[in-house]
Coordinates of C-alpha atoms and ligand atoms in Angstrom, one line a residue:
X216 CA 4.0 -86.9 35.5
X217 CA 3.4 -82.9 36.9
X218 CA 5.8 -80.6 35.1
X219 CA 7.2 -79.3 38.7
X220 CA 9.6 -82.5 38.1
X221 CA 10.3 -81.8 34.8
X222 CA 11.0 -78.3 34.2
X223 CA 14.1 -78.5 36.6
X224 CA 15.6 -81.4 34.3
X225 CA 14.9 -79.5 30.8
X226 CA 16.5 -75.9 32.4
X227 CA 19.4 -78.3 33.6
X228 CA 19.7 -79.7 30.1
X229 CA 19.5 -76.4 28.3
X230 CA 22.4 -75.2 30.3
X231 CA 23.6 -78.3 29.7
X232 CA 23.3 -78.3 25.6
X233 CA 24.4 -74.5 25.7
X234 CA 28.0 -74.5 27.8
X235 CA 29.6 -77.8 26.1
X236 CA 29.9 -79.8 23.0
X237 CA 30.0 -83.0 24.6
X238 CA 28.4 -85.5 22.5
X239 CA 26.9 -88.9 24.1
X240 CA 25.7 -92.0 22.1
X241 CA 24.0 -94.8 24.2
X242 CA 23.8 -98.5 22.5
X243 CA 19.8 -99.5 22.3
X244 CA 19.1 -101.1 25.6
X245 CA 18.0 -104.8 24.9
X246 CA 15.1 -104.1 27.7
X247 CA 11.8 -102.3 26.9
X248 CA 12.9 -99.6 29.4
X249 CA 13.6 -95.9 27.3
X250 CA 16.5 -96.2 25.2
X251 CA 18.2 -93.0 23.0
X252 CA 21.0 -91.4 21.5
X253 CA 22.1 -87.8 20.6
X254 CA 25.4 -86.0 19.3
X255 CA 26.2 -82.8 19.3
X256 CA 28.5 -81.2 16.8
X257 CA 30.4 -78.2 18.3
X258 CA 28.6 -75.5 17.8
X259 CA 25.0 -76.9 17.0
X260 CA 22.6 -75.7 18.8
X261 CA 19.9 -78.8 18.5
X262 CA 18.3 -79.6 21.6
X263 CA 17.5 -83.4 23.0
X264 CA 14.4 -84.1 24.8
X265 CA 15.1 -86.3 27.3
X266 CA 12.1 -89.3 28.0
X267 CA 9.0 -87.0 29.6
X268 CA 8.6 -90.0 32.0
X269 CA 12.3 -89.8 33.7
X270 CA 11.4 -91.7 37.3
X271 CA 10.8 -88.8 39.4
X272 CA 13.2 -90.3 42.0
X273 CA 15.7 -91.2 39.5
X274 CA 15.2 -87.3 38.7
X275 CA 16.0 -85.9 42.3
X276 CA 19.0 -88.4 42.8
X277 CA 20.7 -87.0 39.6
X278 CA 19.3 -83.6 39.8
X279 CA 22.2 -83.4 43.5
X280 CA 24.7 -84.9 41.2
X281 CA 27.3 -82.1 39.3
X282 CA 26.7 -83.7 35.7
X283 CA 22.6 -84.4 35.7
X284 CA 22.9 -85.0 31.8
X285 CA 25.6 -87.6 32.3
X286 CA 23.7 -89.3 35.2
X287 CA 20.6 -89.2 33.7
X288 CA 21.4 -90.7 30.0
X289 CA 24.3 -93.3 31.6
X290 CA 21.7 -94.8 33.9
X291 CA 18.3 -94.7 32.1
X292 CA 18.5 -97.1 29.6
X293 CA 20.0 -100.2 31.9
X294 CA 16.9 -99.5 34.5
X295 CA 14.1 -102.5 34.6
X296 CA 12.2 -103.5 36.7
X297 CA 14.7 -104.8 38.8
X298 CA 16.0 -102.4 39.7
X299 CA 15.4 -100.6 42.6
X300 CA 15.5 -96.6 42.0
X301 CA 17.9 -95.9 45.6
X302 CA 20.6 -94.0 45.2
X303 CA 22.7 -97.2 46.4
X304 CA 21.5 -98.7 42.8
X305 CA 21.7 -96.1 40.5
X306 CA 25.7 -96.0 42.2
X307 CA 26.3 -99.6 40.9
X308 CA 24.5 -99.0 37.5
X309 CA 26.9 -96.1 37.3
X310 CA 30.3 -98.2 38.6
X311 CA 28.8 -100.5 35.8
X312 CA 28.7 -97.5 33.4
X313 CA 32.3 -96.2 34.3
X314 CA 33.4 -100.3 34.0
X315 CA 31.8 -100.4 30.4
X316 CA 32.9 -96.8 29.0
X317 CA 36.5 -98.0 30.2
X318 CA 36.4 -101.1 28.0
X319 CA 35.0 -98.4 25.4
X320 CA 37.9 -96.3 25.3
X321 CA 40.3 -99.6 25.4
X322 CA 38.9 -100.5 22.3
X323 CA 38.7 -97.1 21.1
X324 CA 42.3 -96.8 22.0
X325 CA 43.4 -99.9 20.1
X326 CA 41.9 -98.7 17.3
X327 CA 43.9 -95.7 16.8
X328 CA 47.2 -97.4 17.8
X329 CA 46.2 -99.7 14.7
X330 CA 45.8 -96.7 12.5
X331 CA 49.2 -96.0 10.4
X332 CA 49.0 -92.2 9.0
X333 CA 49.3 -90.9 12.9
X334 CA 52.0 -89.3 15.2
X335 CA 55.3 -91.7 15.9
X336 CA 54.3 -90.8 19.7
X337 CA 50.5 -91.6 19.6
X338 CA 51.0 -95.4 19.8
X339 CA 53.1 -94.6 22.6
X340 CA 50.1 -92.1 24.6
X341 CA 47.8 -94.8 24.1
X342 CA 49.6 -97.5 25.7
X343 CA 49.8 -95.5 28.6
X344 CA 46.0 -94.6 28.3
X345 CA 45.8 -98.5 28.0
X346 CA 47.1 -99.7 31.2
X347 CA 45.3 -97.0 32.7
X348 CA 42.2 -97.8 32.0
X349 CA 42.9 -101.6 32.5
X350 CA 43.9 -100.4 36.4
X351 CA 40.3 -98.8 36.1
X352 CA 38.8 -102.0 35.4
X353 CA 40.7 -104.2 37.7
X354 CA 39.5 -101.7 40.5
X355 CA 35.4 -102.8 39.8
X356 CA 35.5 -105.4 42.2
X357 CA 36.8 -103.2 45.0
X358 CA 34.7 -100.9 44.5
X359 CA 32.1 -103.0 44.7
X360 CA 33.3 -105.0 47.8
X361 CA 33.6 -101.6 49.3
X362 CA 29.9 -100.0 48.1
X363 CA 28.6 -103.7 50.5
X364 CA 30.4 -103.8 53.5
X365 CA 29.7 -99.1 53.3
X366 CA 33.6 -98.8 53.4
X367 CA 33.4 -95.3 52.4
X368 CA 37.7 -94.3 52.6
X369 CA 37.9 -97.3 50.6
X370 CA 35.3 -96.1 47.9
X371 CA 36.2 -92.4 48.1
X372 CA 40.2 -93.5 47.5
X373 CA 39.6 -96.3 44.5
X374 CA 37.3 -93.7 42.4
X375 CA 39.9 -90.7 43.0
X376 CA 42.3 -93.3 42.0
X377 CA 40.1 -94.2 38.7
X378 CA 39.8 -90.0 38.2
X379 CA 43.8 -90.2 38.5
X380 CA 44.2 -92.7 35.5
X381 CA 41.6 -90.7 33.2
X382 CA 43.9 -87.5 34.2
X383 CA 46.9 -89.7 33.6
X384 CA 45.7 -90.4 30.0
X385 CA 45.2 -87.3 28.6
X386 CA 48.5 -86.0 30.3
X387 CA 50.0 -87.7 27.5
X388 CA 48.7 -86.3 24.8
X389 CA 49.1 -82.7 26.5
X390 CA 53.3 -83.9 27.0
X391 CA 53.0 -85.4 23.7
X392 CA 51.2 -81.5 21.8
X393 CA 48.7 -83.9 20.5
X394 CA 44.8 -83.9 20.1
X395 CA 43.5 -86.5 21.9
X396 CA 41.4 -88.6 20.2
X397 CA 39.7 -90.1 23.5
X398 CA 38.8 -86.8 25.1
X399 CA 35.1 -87.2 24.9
X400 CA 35.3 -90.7 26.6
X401 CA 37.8 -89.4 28.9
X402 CA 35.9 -86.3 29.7
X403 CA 32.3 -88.3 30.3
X404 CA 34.2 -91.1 32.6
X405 CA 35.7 -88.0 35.2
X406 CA 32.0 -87.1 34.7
X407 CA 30.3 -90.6 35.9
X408 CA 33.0 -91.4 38.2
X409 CA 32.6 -87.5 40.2
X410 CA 28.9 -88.2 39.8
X411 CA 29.4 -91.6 41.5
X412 CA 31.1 -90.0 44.5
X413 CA 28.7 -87.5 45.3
X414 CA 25.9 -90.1 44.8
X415 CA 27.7 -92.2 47.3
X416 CA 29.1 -89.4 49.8
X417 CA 25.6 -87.3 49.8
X418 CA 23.2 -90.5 49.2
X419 CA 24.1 -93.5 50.5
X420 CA 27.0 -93.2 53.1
X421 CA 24.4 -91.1 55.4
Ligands
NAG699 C1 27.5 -102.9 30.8 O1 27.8 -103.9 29.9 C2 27.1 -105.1 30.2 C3 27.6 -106.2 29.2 O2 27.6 -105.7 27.9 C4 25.6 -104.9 30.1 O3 24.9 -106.1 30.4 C5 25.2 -103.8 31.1 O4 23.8 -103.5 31.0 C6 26.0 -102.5 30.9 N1 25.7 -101.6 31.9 C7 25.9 -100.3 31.8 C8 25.4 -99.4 33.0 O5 26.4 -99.7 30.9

């Protein structure tokens, strides 16, 4: 691979790594394609080296995309050689990445209902997070149906909609004056599901 692909990602990352403390972790893929994880603590300044043989198509398609990072490390480890790297593809790995993070934060969001030494109002928050994000799921196969017969409104309207909900959960906790404990799952599905938009708006519906 020629570094004029490369340098672009790592300057991308850098910014990346140096404006947010977002922190990411990424099951092992059961394929042999690249798998890898990373967290950043607020405030650390470690750096993450992303695979140095990131598909330079998969590269250009994430590089127009507002959150490269999140693009990048949502998609990578669930590529094979089945999969075709086109920007309609990488969409439905990333509707499949916004479908799984969703089930994520349900779980997640169970969890911390469960837990007794909280708020009297959290339990309440997180039901509301919970039939949010269950909306979010039941909107996968629309989206899908939409992404095959190139119904654009119809895409552009159900992930805006998905966007609300995520917006719709944290609300709660902002009404409620408490710390949400789902903001880092919240904050990477707006980023995946904006991502998604412009993948589909600037890359496929052309
Ligand atoms: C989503 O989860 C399914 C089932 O666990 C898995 O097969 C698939 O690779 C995952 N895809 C993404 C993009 O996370």
């Amino acid at each position: 691979m020629d570094m004029k692909h490369l340098i672009p990602i790592f300057v991308i990352f850098f910014f990346f790594m140096s404006t947010t403390s977002a922190s990411v972790a990424l099951a092992p893929s059961s394929s042999n394609t690249q798998s890898f994880s990373f967290s950043k603590p607020p405030g650390d300044q470690t750096f993450f080296i992303l695979p140095n043989d990131v598909d330079p198509k998969l590269q250009s398609i994430c590089g127009e995309t507002d959150y490269p990072i999140e693009c990048l490390t949502t998609t990578i480890p669930f590529l094979d050689e089945n999969v075709a790297i086109i920007p309609v593809s990488i969409l439905k790995v990333e509707i499949d990445a916004i479908h799984n993070k969703t089930k994520e934060a349900i779980d997640k969001a169970y969890e911390f209902s469960m837990n007794p030494s909280t708020s009297r109002l959290l339990p309440l928050c997180l039901k509301t997070c919970i039939n949010n994000y269950n909306a979010i799921l039941e909107s996968k196969q629309r989206i899908l149906d939409a992404i095959s017969i190139g119904d654009a409104n119809e895409l552009s309207m159900e992930l805006s909609h998905n966007m609300e909900h995520v917006f719709a959960c944290e609300d709660e906790f902002k009404e409620a004056k408490i710390e949400s404990p789902i903001v880092k799952l919240n904050s990477l599905l707006v980023k995946i599901i904006t991502n998604s938009l412009t993948i589909y708006v600037d890359m496929v519906k052309v």
